[in-house]
N, CA, C and O atoms as CSV, one atom per row, in Angstrom:
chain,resi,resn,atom,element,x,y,z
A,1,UNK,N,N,78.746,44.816,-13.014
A,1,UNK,CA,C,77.502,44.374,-13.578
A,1,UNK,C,C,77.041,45.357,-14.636
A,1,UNK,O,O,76.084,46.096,-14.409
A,2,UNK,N,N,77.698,45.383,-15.786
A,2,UNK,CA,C,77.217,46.336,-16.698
A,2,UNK,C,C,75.958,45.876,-17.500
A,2,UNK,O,O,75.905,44.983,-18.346
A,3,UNK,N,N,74.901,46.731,-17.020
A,3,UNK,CA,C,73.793,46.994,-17.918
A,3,UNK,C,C,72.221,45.717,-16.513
A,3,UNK,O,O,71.088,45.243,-16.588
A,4,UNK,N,N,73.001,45.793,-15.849
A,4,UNK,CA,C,72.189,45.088,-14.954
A,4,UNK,C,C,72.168,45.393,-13.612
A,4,UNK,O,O,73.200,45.668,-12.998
A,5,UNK,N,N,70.565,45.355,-12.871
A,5,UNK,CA,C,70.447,46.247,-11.663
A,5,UNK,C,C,69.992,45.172,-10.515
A,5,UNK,O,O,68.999,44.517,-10.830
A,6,UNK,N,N,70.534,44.903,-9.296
A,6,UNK,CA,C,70.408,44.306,-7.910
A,6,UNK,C,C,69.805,44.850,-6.801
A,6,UNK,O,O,70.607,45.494,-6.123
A,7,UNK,N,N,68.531,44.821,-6.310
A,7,UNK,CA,C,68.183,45.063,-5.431
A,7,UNK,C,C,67.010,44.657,-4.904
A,7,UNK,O,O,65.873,44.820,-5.347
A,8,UNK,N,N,67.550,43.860,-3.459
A,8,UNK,CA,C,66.510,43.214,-2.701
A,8,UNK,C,C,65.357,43.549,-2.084
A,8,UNK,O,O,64.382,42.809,-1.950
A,9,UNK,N,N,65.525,45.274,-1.500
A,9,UNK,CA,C,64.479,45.474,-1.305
A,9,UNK,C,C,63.374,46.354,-2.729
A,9,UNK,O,O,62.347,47.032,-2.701
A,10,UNK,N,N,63.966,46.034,-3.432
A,10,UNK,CA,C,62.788,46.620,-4.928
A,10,UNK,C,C,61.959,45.764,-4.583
A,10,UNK,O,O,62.059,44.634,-4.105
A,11,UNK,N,N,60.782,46.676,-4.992
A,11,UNK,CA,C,59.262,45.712,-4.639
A,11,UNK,C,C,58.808,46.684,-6.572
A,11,UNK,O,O,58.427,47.835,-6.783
A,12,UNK,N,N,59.072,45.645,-7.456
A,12,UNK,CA,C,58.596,45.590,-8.385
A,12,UNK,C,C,57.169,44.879,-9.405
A,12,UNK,O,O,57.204,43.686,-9.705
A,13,UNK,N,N,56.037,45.738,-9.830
A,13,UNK,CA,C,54.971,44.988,-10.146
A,13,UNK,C,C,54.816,45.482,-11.478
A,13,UNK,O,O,55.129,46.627,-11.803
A,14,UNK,N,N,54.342,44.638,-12.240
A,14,UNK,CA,C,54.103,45.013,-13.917
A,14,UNK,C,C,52.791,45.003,-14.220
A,14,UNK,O,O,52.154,43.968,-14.026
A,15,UNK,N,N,52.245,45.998,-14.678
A,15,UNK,CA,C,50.513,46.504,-14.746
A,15,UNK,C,C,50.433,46.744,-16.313
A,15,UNK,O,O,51.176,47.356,-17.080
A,16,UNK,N,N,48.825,45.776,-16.572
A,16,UNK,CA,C,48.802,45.359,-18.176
A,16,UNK,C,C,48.214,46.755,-18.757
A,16,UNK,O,O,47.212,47.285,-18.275
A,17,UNK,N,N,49.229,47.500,-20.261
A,17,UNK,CA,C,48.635,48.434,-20.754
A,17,UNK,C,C,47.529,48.444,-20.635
A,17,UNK,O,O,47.078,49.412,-20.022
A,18,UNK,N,N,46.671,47.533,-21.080
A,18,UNK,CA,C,44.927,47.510,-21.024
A,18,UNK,C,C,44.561,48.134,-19.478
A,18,UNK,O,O,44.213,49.266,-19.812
A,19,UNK,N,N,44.485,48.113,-18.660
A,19,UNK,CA,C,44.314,47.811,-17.063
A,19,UNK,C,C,44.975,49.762,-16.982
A,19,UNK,O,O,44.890,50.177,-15.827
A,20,UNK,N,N,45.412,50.582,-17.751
A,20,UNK,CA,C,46.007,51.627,-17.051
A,20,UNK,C,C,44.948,52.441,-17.731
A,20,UNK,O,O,45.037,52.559,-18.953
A,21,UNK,N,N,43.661,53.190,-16.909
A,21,UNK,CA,C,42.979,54.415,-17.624
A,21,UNK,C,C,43.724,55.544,-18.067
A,21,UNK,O,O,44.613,56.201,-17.526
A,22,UNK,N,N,43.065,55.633,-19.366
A,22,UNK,CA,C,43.737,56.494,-20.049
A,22,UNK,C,C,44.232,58.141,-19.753
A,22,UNK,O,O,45.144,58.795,-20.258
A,23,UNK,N,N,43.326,58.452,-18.828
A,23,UNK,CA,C,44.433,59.588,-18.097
A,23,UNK,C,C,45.275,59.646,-16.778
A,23,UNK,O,O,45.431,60.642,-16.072
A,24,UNK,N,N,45.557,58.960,-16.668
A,24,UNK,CA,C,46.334,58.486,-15.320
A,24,UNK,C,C,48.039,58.724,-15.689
A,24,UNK,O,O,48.779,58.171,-16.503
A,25,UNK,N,N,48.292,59.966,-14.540
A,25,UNK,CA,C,49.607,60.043,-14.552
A,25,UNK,C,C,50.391,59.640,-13.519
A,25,UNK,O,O,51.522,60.079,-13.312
A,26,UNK,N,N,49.776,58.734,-12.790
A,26,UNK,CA,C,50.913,58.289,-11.304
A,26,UNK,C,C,50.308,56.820,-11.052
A,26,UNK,O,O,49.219,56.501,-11.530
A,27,UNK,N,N,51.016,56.022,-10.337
A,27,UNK,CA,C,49.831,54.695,-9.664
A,27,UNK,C,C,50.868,55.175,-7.840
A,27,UNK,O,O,51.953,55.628,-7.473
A,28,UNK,N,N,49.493,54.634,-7.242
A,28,UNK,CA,C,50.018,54.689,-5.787
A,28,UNK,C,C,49.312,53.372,-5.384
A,28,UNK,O,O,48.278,52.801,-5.728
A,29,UNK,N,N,50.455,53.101,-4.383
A,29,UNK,CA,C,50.190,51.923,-3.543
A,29,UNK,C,C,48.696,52.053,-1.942
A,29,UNK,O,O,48.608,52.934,-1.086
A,30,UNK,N,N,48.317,51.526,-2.025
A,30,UNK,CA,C,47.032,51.821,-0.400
A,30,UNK,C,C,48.039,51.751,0.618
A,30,UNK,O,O,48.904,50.957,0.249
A,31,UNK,N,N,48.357,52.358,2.004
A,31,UNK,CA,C,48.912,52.274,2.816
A,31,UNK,C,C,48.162,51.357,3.933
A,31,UNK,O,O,48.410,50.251,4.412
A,32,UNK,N,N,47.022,52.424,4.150
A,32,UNK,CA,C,46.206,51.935,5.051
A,32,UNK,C,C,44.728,51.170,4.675
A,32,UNK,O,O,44.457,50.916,3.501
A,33,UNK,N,N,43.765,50.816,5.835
A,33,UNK,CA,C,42.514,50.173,5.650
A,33,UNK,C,C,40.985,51.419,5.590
A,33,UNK,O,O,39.816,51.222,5.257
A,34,UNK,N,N,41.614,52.515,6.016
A,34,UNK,CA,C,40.916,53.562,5.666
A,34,UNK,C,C,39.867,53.719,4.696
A,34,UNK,O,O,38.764,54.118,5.070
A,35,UNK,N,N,40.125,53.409,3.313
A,35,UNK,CA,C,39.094,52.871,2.318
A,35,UNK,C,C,38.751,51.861,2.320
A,35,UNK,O,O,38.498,51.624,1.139
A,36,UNK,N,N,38.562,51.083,2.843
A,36,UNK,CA,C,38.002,49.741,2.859
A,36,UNK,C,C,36.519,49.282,3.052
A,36,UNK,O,O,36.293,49.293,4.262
A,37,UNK,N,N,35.482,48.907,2.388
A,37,UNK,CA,C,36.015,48.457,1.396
A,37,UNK,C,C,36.411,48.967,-0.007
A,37,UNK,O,O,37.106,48.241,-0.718
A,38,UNK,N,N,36.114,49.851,-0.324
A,38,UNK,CA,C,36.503,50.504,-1.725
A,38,UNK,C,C,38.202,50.329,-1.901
A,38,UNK,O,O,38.707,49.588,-2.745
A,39,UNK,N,N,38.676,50.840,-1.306
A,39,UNK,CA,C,40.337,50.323,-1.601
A,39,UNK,C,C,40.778,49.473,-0.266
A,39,UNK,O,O,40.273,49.740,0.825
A,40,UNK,N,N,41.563,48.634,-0.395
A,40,UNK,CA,C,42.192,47.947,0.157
A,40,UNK,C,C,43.711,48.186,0.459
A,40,UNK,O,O,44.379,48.609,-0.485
A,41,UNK,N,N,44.390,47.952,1.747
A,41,UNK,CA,C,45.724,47.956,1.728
A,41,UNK,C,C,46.523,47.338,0.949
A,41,UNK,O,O,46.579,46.109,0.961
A,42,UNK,N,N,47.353,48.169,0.057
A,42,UNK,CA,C,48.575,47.132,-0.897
A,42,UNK,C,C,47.991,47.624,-2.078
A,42,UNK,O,O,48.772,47.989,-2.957
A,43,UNK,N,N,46.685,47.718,-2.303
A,43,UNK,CA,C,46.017,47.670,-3.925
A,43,UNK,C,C,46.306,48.566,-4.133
A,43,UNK,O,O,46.313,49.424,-3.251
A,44,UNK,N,N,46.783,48.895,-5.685
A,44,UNK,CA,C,47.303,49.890,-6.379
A,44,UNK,C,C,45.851,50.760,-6.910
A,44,UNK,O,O,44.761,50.207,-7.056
A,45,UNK,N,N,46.170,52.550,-7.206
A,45,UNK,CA,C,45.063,52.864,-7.506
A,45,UNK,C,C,45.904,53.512,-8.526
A,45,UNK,O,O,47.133,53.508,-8.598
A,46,UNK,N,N,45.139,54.009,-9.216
A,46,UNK,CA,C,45.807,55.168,-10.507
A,46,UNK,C,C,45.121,56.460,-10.055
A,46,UNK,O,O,44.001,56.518,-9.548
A,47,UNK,N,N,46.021,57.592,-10.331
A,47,UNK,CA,C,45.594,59.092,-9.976
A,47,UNK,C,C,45.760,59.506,-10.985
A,47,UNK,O,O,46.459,58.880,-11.782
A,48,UNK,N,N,45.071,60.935,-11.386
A,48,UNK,CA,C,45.435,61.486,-12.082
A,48,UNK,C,C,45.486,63.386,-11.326
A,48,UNK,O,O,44.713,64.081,-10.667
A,49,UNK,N,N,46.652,63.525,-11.834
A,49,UNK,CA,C,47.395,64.545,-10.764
A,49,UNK,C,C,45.855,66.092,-11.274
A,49,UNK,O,O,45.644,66.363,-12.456
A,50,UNK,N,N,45.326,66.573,-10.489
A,50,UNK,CA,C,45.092,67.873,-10.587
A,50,UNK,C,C,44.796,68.670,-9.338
A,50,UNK,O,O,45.252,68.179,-8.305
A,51,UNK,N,N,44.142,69.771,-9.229
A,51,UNK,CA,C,44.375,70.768,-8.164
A,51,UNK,C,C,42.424,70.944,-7.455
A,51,UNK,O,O,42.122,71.790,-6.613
A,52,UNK,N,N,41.743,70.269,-7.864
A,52,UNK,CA,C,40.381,70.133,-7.302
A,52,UNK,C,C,39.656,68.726,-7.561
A,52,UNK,O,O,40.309,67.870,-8.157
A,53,UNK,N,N,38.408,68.445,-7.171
A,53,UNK,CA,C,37.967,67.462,-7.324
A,53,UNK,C,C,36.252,67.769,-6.478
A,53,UNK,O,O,36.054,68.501,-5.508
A,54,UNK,N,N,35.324,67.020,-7.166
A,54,UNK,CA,C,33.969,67.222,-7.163
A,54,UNK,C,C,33.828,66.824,-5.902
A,54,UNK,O,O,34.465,65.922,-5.358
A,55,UNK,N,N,32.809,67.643,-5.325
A,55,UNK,CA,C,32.457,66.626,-4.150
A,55,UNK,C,C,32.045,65.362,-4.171
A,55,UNK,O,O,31.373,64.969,-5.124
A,56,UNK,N,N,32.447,64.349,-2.913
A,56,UNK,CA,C,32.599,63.217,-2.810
A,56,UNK,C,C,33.428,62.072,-3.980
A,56,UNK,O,O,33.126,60.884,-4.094
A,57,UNK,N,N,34.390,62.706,-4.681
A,57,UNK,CA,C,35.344,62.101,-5.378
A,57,UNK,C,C,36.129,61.801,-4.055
A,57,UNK,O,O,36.028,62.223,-2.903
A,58,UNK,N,N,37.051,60.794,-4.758
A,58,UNK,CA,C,37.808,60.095,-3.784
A,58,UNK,C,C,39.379,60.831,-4.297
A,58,UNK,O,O,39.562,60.655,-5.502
A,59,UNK,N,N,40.264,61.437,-3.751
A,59,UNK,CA,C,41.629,62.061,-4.203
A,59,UNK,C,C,42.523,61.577,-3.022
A,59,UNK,O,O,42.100,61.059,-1.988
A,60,UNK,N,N,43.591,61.783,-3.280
A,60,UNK,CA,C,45.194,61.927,-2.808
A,60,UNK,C,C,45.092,63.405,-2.243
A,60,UNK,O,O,44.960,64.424,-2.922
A,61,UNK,N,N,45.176,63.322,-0.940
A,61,UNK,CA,C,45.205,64.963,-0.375
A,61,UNK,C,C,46.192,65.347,0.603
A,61,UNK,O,O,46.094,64.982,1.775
A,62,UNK,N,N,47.256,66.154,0.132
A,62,UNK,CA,C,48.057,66.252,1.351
A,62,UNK,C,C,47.888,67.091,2.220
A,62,UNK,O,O,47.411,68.057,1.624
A,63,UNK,N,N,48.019,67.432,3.706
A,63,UNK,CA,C,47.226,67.703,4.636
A,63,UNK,C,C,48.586,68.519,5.316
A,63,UNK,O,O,49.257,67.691,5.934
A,64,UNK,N,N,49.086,69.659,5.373
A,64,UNK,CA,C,49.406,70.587,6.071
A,64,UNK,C,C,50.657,69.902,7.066
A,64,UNK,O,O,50.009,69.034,7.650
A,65,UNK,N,N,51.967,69.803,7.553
A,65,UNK,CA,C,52.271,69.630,8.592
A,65,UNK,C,C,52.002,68.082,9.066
A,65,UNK,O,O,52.684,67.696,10.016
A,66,UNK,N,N,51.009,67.108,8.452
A,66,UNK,CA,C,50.647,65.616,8.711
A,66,UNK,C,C,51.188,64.716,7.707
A,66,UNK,O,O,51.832,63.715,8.020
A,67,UNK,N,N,50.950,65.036,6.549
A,67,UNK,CA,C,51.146,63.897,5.243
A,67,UNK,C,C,50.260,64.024,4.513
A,67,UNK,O,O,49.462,64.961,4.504
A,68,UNK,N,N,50.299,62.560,3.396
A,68,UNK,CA,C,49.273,62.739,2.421
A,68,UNK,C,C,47.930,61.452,2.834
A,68,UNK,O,O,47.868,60.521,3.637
A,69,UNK,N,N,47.234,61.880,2.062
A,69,UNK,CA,C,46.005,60.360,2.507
A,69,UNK,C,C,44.974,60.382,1.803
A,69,UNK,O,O,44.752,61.509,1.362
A,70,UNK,N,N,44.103,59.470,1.449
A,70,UNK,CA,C,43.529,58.929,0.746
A,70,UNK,C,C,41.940,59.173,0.889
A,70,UNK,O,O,41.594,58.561,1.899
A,71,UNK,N,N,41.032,59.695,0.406
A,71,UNK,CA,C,40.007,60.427,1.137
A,71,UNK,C,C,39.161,60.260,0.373
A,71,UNK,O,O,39.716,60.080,-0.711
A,72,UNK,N,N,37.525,60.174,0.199
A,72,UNK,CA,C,36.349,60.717,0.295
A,72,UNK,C,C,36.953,62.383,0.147
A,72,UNK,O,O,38.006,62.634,0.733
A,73,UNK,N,N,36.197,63.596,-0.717
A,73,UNK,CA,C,36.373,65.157,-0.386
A,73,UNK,C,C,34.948,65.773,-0.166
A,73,UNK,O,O,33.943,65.532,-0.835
A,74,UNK,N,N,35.029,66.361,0.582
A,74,UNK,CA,C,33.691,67.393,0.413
A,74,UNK,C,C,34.123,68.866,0.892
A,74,UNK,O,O,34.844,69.129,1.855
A,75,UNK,N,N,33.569,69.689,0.075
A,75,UNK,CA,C,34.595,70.889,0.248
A,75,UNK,C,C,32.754,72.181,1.226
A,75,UNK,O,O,31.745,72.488,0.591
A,76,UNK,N,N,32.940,72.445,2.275
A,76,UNK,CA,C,32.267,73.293,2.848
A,76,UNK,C,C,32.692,74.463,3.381
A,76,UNK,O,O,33.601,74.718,4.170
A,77,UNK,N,N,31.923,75.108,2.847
A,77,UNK,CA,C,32.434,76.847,2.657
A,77,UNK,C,C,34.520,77.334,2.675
A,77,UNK,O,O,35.184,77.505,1.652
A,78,UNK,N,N,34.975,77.423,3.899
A,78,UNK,CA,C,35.903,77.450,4.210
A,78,UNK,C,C,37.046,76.298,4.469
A,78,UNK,O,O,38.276,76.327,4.429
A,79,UNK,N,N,35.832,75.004,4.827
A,79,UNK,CA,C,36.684,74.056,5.201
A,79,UNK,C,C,36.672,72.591,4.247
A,79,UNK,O,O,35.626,72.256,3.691
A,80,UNK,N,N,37.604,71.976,4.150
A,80,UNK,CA,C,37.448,70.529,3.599
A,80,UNK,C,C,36.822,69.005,4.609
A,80,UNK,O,O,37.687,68.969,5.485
A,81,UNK,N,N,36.206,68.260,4.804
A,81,UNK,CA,C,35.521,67.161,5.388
A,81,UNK,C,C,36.276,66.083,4.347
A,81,UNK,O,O,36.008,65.988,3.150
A,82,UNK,N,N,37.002,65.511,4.867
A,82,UNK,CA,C,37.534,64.172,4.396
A,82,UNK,C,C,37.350,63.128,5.363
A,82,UNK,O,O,37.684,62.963,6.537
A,83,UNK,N,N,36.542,62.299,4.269
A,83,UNK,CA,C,35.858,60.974,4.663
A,83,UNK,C,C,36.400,59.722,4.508
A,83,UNK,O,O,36.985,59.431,3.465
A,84,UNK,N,N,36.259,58.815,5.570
A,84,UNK,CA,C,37.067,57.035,5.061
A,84,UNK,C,C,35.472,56.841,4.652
A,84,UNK,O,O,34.373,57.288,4.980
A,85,UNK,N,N,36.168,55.690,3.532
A,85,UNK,CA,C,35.342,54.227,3.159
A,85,UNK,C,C,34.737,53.830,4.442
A,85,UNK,O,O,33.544,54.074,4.623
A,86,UNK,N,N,35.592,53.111,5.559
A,86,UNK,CA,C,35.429,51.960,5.930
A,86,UNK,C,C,35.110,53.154,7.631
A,86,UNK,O,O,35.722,54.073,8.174
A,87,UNK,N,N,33.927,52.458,7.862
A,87,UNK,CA,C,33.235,53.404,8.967
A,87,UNK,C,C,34.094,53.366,10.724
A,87,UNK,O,O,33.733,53.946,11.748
A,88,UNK,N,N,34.969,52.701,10.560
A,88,UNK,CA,C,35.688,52.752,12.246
A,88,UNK,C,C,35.912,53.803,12.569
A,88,UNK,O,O,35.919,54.247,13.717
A,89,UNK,N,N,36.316,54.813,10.720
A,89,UNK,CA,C,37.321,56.354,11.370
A,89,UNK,C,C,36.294,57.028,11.561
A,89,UNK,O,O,35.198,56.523,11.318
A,90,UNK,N,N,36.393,58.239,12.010
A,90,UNK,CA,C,35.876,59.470,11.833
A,90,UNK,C,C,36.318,60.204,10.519
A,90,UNK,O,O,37.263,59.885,9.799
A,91,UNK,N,N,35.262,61.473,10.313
A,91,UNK,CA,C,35.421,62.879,9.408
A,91,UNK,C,C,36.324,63.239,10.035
A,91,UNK,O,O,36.585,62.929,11.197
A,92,UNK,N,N,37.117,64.192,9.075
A,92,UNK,CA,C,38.075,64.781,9.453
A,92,UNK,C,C,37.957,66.257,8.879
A,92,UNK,O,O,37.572,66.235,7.710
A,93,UNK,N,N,38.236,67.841,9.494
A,93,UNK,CA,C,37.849,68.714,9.200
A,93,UNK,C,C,38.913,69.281,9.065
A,93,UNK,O,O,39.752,69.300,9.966
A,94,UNK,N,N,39.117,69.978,7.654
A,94,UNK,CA,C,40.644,70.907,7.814
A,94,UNK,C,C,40.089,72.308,7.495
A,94,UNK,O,O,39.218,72.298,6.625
A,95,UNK,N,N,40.391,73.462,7.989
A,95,UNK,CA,C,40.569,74.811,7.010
A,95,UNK,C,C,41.165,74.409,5.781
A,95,UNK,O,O,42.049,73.556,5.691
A,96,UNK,N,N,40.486,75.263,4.511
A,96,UNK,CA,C,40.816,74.841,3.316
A,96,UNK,C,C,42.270,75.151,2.866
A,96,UNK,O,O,42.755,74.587,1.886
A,97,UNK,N,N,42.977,76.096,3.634
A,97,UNK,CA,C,44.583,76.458,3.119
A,97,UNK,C,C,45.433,75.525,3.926
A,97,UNK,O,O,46.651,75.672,3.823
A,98,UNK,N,N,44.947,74.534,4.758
A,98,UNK,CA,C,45.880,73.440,4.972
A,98,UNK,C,C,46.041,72.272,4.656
A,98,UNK,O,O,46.629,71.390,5.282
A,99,UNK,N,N,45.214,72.194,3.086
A,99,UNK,CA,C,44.995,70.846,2.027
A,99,UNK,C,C,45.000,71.214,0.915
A,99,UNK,O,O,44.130,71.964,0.473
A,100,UNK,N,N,46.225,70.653,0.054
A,100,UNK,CA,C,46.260,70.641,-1.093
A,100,UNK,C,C,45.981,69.093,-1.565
A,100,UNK,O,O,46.457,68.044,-1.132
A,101,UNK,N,N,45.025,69.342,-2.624
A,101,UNK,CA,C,44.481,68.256,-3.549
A,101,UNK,C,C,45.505,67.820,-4.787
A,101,UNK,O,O,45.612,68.303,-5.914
A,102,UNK,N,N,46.266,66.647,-4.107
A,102,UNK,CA,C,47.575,66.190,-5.406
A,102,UNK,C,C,46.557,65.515,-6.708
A,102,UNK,O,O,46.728,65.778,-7.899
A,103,UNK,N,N,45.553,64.658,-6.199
A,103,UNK,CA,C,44.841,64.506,-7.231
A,103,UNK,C,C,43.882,63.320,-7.502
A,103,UNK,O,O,44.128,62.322,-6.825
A,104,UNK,N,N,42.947,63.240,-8.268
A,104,UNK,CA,C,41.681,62.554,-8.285
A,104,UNK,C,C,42.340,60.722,-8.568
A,104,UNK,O,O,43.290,60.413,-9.287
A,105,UNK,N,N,41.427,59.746,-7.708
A,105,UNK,CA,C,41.718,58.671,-7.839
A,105,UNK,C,C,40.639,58.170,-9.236
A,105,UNK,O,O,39.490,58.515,-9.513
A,106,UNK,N,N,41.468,57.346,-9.829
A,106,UNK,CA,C,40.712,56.921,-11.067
A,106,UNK,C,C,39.911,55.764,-10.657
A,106,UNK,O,O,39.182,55.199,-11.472
């Protein structure tokens, strides 16, 4: 098959130039219902990659030893408070050297 690519499980979507903010260097998919309603599972968000974010911005935060996830930030003294959208979860409290901030949701 020269010059042509097969694969069933590709989950391919095409997003209109207009529709991509202009500093956005990644798109990520929602995993979970965690933001909800503000993000939804499946809905694509755009990030833009940096290393802080204002309180109560919403970022991509990866979390020490757990993974990454999708958060509400509020940064207090020593520690980070990451918040869901959608009120079922709880706050979640980390010491601040076991969260790195991949980066702000657009």
């Amino acid at each position: 098959m020269d010059g042509e690519y097969e694969d069933s499980n590709a989950n391919v979507s095409v997003v209109d130039r207009a529709e991509i903010p202009r500093n956005a260097d990644e798109i990520l998919t929602i995993a979970g219902d965690s933001m909800e309603p503000r993000l939804h599972k499946g809905q694509q968000a755009f990030i833009h990659h940096q290393p802080t974010v204002e309180n109560g911005e919403i970022a991509i935060i990866s979390i020490e030893d757990i993974g990454v996830t999708c958060k509400f930030v509020y940064i207090e003294e020593d520690k980070i408070r990451l918040v869901s959208a959608n009120d079922k979860y709880d706050d979640i409290i980390y010491p601040i050297e076991e969260i790195r901030i991949i980066g702000k949701v657009l």
